[in-house]
Coordinates of C-alpha atoms (C1' of nucleotides) in Angstrom, one line a residue:
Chain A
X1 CA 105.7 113.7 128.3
X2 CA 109.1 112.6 128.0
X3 CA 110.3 108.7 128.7
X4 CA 113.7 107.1 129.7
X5 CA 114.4 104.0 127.3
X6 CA 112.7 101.7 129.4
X7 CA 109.4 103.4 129.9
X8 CA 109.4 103.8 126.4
X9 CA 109.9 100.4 125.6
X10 CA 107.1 99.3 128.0
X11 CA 104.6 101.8 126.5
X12 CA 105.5 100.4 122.8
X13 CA 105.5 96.6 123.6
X14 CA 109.2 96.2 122.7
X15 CA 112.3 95.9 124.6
X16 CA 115.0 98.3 124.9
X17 CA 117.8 96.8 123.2
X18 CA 115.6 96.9 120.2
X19 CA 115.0 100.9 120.4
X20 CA 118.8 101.1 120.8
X21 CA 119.0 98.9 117.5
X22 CA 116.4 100.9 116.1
X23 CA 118.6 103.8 116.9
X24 CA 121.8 102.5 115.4
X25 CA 120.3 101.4 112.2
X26 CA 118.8 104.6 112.0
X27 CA 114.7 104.6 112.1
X28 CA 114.9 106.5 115.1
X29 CA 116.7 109.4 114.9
X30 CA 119.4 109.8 118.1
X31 CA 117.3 111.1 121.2
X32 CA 118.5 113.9 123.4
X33 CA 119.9 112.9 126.2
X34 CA 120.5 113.8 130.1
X35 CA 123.9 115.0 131.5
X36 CA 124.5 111.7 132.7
X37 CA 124.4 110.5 128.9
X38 CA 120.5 108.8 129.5
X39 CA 118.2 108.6 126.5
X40 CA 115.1 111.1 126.8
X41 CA 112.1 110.2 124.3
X42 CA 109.3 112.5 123.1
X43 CA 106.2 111.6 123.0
X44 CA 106.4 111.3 118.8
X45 CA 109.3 108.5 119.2
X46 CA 105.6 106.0 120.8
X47 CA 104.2 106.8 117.8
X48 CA 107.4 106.0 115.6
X49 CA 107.9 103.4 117.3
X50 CA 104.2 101.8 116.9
X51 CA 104.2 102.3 113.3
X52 CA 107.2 100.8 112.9
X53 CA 106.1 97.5 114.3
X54 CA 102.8 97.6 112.5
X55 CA 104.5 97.9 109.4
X56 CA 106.7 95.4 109.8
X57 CA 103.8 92.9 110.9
X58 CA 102.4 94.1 107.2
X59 CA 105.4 92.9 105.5
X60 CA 107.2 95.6 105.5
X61 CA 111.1 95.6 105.7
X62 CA 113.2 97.8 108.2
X63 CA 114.6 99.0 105.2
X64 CA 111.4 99.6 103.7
X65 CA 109.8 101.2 106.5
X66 CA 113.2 103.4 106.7
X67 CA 112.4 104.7 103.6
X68 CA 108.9 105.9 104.2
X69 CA 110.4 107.5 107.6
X70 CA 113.0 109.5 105.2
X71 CA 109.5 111.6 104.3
X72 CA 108.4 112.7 108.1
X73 CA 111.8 113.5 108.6
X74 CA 112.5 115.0 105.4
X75 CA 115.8 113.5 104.2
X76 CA 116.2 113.8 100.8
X77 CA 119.1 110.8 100.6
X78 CA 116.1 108.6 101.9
X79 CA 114.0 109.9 99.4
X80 CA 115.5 109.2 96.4
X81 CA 113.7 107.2 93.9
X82 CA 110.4 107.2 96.2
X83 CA 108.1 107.7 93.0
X84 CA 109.0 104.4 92.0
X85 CA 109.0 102.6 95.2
X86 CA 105.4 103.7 95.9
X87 CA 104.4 102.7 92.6
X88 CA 105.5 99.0 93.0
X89 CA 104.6 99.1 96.6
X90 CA 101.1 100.2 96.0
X91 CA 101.1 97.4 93.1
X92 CA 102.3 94.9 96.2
X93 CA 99.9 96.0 98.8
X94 CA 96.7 95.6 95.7
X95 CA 97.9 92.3 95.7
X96 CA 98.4 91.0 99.3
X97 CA 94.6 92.7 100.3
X98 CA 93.6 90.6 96.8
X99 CA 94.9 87.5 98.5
X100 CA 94.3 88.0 102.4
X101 CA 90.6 88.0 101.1
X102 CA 90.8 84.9 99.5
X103 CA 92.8 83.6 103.0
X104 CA 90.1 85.1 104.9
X105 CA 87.4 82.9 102.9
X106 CA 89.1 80.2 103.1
X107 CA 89.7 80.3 106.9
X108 CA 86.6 81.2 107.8
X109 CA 85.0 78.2 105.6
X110 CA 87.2 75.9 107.4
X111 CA 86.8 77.4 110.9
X112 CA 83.6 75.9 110.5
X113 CA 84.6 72.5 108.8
X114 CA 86.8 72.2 111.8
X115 CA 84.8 70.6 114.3
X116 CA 83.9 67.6 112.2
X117 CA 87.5 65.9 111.5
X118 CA 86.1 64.8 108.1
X119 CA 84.7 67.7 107.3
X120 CA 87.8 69.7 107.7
X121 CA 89.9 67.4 105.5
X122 CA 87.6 68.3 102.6
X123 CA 88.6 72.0 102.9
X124 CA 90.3 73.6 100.0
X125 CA 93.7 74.9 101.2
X126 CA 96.1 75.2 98.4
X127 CA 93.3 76.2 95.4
X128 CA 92.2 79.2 97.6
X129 CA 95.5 81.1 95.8
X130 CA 95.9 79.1 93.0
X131 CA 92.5 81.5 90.8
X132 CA 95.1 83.3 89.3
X133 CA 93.3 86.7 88.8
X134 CA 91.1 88.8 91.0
X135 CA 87.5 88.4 92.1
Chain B
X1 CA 104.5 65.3 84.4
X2 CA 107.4 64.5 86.4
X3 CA 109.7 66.4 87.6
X4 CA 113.5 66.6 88.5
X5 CA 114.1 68.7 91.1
X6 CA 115.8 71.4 89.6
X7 CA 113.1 71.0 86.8
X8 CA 110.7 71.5 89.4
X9 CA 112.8 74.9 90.9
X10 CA 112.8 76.2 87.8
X11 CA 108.9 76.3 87.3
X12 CA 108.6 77.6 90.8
X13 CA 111.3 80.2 91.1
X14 CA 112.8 78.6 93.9
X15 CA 116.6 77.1 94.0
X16 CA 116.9 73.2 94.3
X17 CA 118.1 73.9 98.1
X18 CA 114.8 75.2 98.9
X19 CA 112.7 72.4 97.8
X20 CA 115.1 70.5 100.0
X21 CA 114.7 72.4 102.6
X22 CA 111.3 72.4 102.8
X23 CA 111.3 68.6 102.4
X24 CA 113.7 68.5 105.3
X25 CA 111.5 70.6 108.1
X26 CA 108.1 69.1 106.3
X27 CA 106.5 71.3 104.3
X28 CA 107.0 68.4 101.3
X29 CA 106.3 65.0 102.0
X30 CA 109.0 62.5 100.9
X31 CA 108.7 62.3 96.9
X32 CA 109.4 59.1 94.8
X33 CA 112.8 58.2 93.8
X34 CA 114.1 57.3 90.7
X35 CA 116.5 53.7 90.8
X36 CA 119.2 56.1 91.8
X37 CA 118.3 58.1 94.2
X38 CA 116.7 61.2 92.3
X39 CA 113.6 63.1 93.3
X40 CA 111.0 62.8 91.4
X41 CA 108.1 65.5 91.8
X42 CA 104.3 65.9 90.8
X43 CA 102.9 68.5 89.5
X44 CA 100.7 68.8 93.0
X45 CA 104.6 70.1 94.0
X46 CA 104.3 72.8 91.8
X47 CA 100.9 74.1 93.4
X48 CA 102.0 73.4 96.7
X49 CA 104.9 75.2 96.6
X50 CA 103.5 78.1 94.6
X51 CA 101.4 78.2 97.9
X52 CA 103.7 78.0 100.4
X53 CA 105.5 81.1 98.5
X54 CA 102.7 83.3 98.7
X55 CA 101.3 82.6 102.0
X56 CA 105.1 83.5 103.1
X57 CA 104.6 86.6 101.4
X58 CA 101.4 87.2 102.8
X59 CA 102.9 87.5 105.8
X60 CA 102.7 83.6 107.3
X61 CA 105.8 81.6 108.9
X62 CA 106.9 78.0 107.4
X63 CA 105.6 76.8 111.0
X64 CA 101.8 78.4 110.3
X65 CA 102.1 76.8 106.8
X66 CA 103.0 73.5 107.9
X67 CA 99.7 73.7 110.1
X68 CA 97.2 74.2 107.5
X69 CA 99.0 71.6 105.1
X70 CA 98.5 69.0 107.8
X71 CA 95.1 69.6 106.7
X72 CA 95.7 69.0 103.4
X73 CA 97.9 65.9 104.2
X74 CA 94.8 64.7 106.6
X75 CA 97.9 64.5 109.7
X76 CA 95.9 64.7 112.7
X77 CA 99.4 65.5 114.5
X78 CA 99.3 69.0 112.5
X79 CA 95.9 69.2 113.2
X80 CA 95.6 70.0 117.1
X81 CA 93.9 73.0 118.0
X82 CA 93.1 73.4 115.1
X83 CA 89.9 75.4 115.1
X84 CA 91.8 78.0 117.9
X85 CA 94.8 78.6 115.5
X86 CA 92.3 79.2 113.0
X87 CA 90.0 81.4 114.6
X88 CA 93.2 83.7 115.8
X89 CA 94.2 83.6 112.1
X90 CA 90.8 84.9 110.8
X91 CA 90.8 87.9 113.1
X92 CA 94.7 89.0 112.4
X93 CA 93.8 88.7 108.7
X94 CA 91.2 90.6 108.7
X95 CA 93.0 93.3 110.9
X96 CA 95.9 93.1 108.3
X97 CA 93.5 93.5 105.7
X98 CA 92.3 96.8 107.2
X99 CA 95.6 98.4 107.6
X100 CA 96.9 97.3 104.0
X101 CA 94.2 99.2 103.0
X102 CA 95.1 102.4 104.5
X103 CA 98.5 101.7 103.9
X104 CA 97.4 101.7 100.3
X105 CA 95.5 104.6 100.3
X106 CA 98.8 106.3 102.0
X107 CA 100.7 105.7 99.7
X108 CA 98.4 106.1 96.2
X109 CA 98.1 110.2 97.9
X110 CA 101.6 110.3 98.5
X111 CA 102.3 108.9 94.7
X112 CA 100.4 111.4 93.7
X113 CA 102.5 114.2 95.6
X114 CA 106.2 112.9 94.9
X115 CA 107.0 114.9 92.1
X116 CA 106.8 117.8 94.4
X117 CA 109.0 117.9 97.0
X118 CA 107.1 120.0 99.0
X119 CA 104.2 118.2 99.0
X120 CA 105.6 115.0 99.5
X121 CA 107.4 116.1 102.6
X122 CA 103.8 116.9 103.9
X123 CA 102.2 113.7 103.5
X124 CA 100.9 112.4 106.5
X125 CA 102.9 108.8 106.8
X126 CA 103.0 107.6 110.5
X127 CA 99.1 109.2 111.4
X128 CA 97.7 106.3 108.5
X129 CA 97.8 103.7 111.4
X130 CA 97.6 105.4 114.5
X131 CA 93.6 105.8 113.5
X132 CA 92.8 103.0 116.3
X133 CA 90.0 101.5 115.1
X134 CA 88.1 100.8 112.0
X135 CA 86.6 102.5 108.6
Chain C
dC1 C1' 126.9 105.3 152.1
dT2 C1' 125.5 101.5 150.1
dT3 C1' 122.0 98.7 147.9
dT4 C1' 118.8 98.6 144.1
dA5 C1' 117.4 99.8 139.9
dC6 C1' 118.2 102.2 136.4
dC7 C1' 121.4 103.8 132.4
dC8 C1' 125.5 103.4 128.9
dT9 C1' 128.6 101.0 125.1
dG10 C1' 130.1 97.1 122.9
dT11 C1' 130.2 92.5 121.5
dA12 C1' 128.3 87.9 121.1
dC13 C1' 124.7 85.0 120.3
dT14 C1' 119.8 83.6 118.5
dG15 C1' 116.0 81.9 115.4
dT16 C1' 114.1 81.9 110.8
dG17 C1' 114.6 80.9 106.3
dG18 C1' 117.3 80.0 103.3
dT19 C1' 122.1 79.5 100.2
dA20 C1' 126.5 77.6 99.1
dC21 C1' 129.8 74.4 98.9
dA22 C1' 132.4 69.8 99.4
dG23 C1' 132.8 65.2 98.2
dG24 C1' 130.9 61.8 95.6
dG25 C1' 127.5 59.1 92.4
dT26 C1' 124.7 58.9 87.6
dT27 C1' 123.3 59.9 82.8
dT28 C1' 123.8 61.6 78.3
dA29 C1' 126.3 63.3 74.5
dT30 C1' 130.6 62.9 71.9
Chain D
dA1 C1' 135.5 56.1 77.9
dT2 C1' 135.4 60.6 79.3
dA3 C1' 133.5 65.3 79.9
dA4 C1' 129.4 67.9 81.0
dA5 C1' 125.5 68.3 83.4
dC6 C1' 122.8 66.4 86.3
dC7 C1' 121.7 64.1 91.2
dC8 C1' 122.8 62.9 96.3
dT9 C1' 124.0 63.9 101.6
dG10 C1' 125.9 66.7 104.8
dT11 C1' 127.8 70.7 106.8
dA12 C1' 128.9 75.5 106.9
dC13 C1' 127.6 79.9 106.1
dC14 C1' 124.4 84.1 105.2
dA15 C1' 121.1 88.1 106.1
dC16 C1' 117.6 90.0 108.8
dA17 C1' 115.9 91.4 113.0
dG18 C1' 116.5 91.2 117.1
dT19 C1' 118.2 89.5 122.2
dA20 C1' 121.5 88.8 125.8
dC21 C1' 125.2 89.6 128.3
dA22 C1' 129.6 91.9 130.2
dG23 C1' 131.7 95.7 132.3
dG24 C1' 131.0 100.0 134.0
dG25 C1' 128.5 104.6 135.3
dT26 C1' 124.3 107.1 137.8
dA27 C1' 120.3 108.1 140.9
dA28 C1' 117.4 107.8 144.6
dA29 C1' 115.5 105.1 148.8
dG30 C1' 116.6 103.2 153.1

DNA sequence: CTTTACCCTGTACTGTGGTACAGGGTTTAT
DNA sequence: ATAAACCCTGTACCACAGTACAGGGTAAAG
């Protein structure tokens, strides 16, 4: 299946200026193109394009993500120094699944403090994070 | 303790402009001034923004923030719909949660193949999310 | 054969979350 | 009593990640 920009921006939830930016800054790599100089997208570019936007709603930098992406398309400039950028990002994502737990506790507690007003001003917010170490 | 407000940046890795900042859109209520004019901070500051730090990092706006501090400053303006924000809140964390942890299991396989070039460039990168629902 | 709905490049503008002065007052150390 | 090191307000500027035109070409439906 192949998509003109628009399809393929309606398929991936984004608009096409941003696959254009995406283009330019270099996580997509430049589509072929019709005669008439129109943008023809595989079907990998959904999938690109998807985990590209999940990442990103994980925290993930463009820049970041950009340098995961240098693996599936095997650039070695990309690549550089990828030992050590997994190691501290493996070290990162330990610690934001440590503390989304903790959020999710405290969110669900509080979800069902909410419907008495009282109640839900007793909620612990800020100590949820404040532990320290892991549980 | 007391606190200048540089004092205070200092123990919470912020600049000065920050904690202004956050005082400006909110996220700090109004602290005590000295005779002339200086901010003067409790150590609650510290905690609170230590929190606000790491929920940002965790993936939360200032505007999401400000929401579950209303809570914690018992404003019924920041309160509103409360209970629907949170219930949203619960299910994205725990969807986040999920996908951090394939992330991390991602990347602790391909930390394991860096050194080889080979094998890095075979890791499977984009296919960790596309999995569609859970395990 | 022209209207409608696409596409292109390029540049300007936006919102979020700060960061960096400028211009001026205060406090402490010498 | 003056320099150094703070503080204040206010405004301007920054990076990131888009988003929105403007000006112009293409394609296909009526």
């Amino acid at each position: 299946m192949k998509y003109l920009i628009s399809e393929l921006a309606n398929k991936c939830n984004v608009n096409k200026e941003t696959i254009r930016y995406y283009e330019k800054v270099g996580l997509l790599r430049p589509p072929t193109r019709t005669d008439s100089g129109y943008r023809m997208f595989s079907e990998d570019s959904v999938k690109r394009i998807k985990f590209i936007k999940r990442m990103q709603d994980l925290g993930f930098t463009l820049a970041e993500i950009s340098k995961l992406l240098g693996i599936v398309d095997k650039d070695n400039q990309r690549c550089e120094d990828m030992y050590n950028f997994v190691v501290n990002k493996v070290e990162e994502v330990q610690l934001k699944i440590r503390d989304l737990k903790r959020i999710e506790q405290m969110l669900i507690n509080l979800k069902e403090k909410c419907p008495n007003e009282k109640f839900m001003y007793e909620c612990p917010i800020i100590e949820t994070l404040v532990v320290g170490n892991d549980t």
